[in-house]
Coordinates of C-alpha atoms in Angstrom, one line a residue:
X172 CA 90.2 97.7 65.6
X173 CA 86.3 98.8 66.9
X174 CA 83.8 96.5 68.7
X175 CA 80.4 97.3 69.4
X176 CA 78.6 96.4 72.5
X177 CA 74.9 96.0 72.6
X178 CA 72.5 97.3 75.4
X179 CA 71.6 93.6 76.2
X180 CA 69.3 94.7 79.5
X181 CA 67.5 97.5 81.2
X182 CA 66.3 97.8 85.0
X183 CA 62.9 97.5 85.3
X184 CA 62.1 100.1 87.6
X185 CA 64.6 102.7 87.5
X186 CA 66.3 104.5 91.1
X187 CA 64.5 107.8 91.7
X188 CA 67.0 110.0 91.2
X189 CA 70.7 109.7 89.6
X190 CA 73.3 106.6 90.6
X191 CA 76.5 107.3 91.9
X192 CA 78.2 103.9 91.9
X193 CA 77.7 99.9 90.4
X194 CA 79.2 96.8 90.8
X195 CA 78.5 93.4 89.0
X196 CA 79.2 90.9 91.7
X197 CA 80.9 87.6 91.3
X198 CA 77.6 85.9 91.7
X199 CA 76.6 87.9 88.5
X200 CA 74.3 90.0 90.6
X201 CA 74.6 93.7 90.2
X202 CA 74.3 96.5 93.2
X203 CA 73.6 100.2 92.3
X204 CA 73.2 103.1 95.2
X205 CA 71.9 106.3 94.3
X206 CA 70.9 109.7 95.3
X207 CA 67.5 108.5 96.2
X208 CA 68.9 107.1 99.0
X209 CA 68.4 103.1 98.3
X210 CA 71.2 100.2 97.7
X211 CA 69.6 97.8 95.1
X212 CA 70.5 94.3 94.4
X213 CA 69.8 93.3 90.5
X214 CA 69.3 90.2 88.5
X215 CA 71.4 90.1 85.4
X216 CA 69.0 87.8 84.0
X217 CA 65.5 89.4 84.4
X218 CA 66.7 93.2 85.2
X219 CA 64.4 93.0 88.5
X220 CA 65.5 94.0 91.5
X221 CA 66.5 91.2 94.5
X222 CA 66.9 92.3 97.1
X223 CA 67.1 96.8 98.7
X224 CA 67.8 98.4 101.3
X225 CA 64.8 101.1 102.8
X226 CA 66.0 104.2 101.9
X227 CA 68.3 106.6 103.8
X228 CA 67.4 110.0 105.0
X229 CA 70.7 111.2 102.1
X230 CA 72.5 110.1 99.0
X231 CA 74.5 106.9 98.6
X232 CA 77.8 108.2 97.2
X233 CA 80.0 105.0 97.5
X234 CA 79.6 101.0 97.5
X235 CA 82.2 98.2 97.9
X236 CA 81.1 94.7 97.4
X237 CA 83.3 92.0 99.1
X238 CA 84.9 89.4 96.3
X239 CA 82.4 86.3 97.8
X240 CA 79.7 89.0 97.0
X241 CA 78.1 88.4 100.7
X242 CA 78.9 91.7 101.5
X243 CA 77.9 95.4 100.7
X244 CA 79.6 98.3 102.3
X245 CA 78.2 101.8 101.2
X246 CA 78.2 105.0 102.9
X247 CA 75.7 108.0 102.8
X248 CA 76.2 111.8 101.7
X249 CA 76.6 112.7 105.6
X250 CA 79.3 109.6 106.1
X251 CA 76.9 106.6 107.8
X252 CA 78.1 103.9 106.7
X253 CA 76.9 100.3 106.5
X254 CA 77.3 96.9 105.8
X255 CA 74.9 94.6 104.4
X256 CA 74.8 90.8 104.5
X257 CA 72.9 90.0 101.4
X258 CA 72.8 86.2 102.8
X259 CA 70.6 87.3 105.8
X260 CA 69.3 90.8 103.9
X261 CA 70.3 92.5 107.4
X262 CA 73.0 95.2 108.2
X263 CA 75.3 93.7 110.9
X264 CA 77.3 96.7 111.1
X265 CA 76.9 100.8 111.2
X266 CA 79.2 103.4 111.8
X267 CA 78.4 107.3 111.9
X268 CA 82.0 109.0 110.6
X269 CA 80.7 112.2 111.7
X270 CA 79.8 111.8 114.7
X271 CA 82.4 113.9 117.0
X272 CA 80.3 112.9 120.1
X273 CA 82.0 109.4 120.5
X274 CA 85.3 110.2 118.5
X275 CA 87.2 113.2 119.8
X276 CA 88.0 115.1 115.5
X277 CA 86.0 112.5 114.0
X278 CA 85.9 112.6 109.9
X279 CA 83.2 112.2 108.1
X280 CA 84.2 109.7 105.5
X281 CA 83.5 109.7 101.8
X282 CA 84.5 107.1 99.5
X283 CA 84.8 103.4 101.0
X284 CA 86.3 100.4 100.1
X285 CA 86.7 96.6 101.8
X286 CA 89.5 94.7 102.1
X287 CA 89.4 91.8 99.9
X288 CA 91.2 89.8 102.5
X289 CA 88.6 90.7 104.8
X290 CA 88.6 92.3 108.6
X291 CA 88.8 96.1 107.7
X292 CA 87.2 99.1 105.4
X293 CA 89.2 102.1 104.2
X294 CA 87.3 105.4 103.9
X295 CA 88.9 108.8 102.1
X296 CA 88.0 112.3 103.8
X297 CA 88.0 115.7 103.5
X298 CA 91.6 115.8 105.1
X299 CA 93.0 114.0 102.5
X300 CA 93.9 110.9 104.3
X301 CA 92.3 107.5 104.6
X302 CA 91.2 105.4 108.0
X303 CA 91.0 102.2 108.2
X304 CA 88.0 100.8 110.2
X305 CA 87.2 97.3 111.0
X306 CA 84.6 95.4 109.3
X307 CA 83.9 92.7 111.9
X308 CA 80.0 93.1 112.8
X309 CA 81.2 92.8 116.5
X310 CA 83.8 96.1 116.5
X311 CA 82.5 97.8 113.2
X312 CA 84.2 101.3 112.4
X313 CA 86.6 101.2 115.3
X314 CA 89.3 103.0 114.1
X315 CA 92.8 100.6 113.1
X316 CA 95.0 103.5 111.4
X317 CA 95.4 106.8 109.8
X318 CA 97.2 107.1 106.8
X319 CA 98.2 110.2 105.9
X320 CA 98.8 111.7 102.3
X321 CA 100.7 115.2 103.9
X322 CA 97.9 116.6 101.4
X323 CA 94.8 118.5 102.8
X324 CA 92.1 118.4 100.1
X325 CA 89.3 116.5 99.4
X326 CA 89.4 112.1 99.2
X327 CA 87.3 111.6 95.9
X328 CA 87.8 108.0 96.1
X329 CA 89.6 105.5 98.4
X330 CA 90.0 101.5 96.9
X331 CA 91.9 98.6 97.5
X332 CA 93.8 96.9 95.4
X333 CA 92.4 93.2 94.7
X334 CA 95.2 91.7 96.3
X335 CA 94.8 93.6 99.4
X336 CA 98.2 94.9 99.4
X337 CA 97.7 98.5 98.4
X338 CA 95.4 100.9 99.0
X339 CA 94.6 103.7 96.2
X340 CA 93.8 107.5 97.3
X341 CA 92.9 110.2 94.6
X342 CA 92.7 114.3 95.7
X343 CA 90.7 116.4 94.4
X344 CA 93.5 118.2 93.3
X345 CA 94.2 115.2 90.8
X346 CA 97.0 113.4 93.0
X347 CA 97.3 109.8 93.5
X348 CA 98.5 108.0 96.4
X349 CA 99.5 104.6 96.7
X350 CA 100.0 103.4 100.4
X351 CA 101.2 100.0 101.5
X352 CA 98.8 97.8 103.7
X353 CA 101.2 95.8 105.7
X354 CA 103.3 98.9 106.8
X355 CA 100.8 101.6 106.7
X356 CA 103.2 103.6 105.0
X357 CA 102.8 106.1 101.8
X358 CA 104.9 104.2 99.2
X359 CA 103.8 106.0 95.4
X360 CA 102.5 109.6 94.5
X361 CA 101.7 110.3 91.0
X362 CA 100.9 113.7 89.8
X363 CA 99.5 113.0 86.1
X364 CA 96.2 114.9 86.5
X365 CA 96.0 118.8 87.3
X366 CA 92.2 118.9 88.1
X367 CA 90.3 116.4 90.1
X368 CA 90.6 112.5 89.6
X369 CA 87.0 111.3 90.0
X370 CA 87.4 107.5 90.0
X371 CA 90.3 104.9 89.5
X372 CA 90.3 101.4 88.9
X373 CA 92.5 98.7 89.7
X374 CA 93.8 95.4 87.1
X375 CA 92.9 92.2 88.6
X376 CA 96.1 91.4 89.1
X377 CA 96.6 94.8 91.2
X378 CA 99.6 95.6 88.8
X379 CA 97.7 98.5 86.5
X380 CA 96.0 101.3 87.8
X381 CA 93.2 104.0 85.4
X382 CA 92.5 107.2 86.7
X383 CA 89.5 109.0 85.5
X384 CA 89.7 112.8 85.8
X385 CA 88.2 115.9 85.2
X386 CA 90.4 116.9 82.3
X387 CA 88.7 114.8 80.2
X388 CA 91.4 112.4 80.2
X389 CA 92.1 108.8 81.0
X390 CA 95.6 107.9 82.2
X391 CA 96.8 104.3 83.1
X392 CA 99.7 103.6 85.2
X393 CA 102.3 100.7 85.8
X394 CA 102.5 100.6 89.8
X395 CA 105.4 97.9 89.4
X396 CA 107.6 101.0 88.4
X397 CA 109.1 103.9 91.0
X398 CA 107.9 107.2 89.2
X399 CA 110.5 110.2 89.8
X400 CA 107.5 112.3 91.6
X401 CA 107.5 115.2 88.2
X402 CA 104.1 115.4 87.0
X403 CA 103.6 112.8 84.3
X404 CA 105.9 110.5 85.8
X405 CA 104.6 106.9 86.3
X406 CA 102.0 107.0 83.6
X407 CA 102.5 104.5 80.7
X408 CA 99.4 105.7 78.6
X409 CA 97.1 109.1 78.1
X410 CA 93.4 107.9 77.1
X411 CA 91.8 111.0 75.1
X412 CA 88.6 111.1 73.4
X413 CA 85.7 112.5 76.0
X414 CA 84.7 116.0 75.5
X415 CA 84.2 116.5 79.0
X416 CA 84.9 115.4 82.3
X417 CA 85.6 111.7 82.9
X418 CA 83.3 110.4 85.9
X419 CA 84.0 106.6 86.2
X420 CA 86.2 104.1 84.7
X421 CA 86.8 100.1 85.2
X422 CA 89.5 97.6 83.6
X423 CA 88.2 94.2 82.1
X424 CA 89.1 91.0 83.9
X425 CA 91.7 89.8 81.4
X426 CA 93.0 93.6 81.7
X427 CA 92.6 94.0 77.7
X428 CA 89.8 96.5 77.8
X429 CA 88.7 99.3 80.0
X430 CA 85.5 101.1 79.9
X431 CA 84.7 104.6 80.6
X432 CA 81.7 107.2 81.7
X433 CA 81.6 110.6 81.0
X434 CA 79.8 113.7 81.7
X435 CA 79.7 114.0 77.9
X436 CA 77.0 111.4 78.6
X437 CA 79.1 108.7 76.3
X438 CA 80.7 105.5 77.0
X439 CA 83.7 104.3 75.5
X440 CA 85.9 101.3 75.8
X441 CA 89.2 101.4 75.1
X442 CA 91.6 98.9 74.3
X443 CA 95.2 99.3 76.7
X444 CA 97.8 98.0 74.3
X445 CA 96.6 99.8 71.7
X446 CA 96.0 102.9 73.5
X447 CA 93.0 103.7 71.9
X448 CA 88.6 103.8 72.0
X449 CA 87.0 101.0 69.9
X450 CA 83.8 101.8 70.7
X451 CA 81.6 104.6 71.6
X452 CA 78.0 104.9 72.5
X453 CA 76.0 108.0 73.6
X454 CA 73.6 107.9 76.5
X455 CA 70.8 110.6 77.8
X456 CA 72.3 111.8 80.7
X457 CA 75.8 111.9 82.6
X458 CA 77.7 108.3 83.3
X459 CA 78.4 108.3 86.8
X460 CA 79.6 104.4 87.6
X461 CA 80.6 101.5 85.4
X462 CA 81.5 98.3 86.2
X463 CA 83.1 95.4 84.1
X464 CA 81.2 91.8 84.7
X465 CA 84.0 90.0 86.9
X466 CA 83.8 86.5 85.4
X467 CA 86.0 85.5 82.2
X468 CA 84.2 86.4 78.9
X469 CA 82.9 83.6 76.9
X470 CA 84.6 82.4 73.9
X471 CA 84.2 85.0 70.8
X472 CA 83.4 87.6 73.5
X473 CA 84.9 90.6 74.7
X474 CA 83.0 90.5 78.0
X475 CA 79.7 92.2 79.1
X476 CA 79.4 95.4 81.5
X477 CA 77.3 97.4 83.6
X478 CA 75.9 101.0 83.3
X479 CA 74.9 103.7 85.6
X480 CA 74.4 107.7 85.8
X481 CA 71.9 110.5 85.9
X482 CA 68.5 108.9 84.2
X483 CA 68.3 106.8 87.3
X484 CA 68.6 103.3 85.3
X485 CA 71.1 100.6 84.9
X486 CA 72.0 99.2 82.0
X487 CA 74.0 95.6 80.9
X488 CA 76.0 95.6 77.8
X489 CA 77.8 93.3 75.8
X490 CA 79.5 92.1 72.9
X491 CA 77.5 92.3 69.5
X492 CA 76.8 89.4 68.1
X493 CA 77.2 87.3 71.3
X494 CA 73.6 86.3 72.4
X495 CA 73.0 86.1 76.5
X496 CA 76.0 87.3 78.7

């Protein structure tokens, strides 16, 4: 089987410098932050931007939209991070990570991700844990827990699952760690990368996890099964096809598809059961963020997603021969 998806839409005025990370929202609004410093808000219609944020002194590296898509979370190179209520267009909370003044080993944090359920933030590290903050504008980024991965490298990315019940840490050695919310406890470690995992992305239904990695591979796992700790264990599917490293990576709504971004500058989309791409379509520059469109696909569609990476623009795409998204 191959599909083609179309570039349906362009941004009409592009970020300054490259995009690290995209969401499309549930109110079909999209949110981009980039090395230039700004957070855009985007209109899937028009390609226009909505609503931004004035730009900080250092790079956005990580964004986290709540599922109501009132709220941004996104954090800065140097670890301020912030959290925007696109209702009011004000930030109602701001915590500085780094700042050892106030917080006795304070650590800067890196990748951050809100609870779905609402009430708290996790953020990854260079220790190789992940803190969990609160996200209540009235006690934003006090400290609720530590959780601690017994590994000391580098958090690349931190992420909730959608049900709130897990949270996801990848190393930048290429380990994942699963931990459990309610007990705070390390539960899953799976070893099926030996260089760094870049990004990961949850199912919907919080049962399937993708992790992107600099081997150039793709590997999906089955979190509803123990894995026996070997390297390889857990992984139901290896995704190969990208000639180099693998920079981003989200799984359709329906959990059929994934997509994928590459620092081969190509995007593929893959289809899970069959364990294979089924399409392909080479960009300019590097992909650094994709994200699927979060609302069910419309009949004779495969769904529509969003583009981002090192020309500064985002793109929409969708299924060929489906007009609109």
């Amino acid at each position: 089987m191959s599909l083609a998806f179309v570039n349906a839409l362009q941004c009409k005025e592009p970020h300054a410098d490259e995009v690290w990370s995209v969401a499309w929202t549930s109110s079909d609004t999209v949110i981009s932050g980039s090395v230039d410093g700004t957070v855009k808000q985007w209109d899937s219609t028009s390609g226009q931007v909505s609503l931004a944020r004035p730009p900080h002194n250092l790079a956005i590296v990580s964004l986290s939209v709540s599922p109501d898509a009132r709220f941004v979370l996104y954090n800065s190179l140097e670890g301020t991070t912030c959290l925007w209520d696109i209702q009011s267009d004000k930030i109602v909370g701001k915590h500085e990570s780094y700042d050892r003044s106030t917080v006795d080993g304070a650590e800067p944090s890196w990748s951050v991700s809100l609870n779905p359920k609402g009430g708290t933030y996790a953020a990854s590290s260079g220790t190789g844990n992940v803190n969990v903050f609160s996200a209540n504008p009235d006690s934003f980024g006090a400290k609720q827990a530590t959780l601690v991965s017994g590994k000391s490298k580098y958090g690349m990315v931190c992420k909730y699952s959608p049900d709130g019940r897990r949270i996801g840490l990848a190393l930048e050695n290429g380990q994942l760690f699963i931990f459990d919310v309610e007990s705070q406890s390390l539960t899953t470690t799976y070893s099926s990368h030996a260089m760094t995992v870049r990004d990961f992305a949850w199912s919907y239904d919080s049962s399937l996890l993708l992790t992107a990695s600099d081997d150039k591979r793709l590997t999906l796992h089955d979190v509803r099964l123990s894995p026996s700790g070997k390297p390889g264990s857990g992984a139901v599917a290896t995704l190969v096809g990208h000639s180099s490293w693998v920079l981003c990576t989200d799984i359709s709504p329906d959990s059929r598809l994934a997509v994928s971004g590459s620092a081969d500058k190509s995007i593929k989309v893959w289809d899970l059961s069959a364990r294979c791409a089924v399409s392909t379509t080479h960009e300019s520059g590097e992909i650094w963020s994709v994200s699927w469109r979060p609302k069910p696909p419309a009949p004779g569609s495969t769904g529509a997603f969003v583009s981002a990476g090192q020309d500064g623009f985002v793109r929409w795409w969708r299924s060929a021969g489906v007009s609109g998204m």
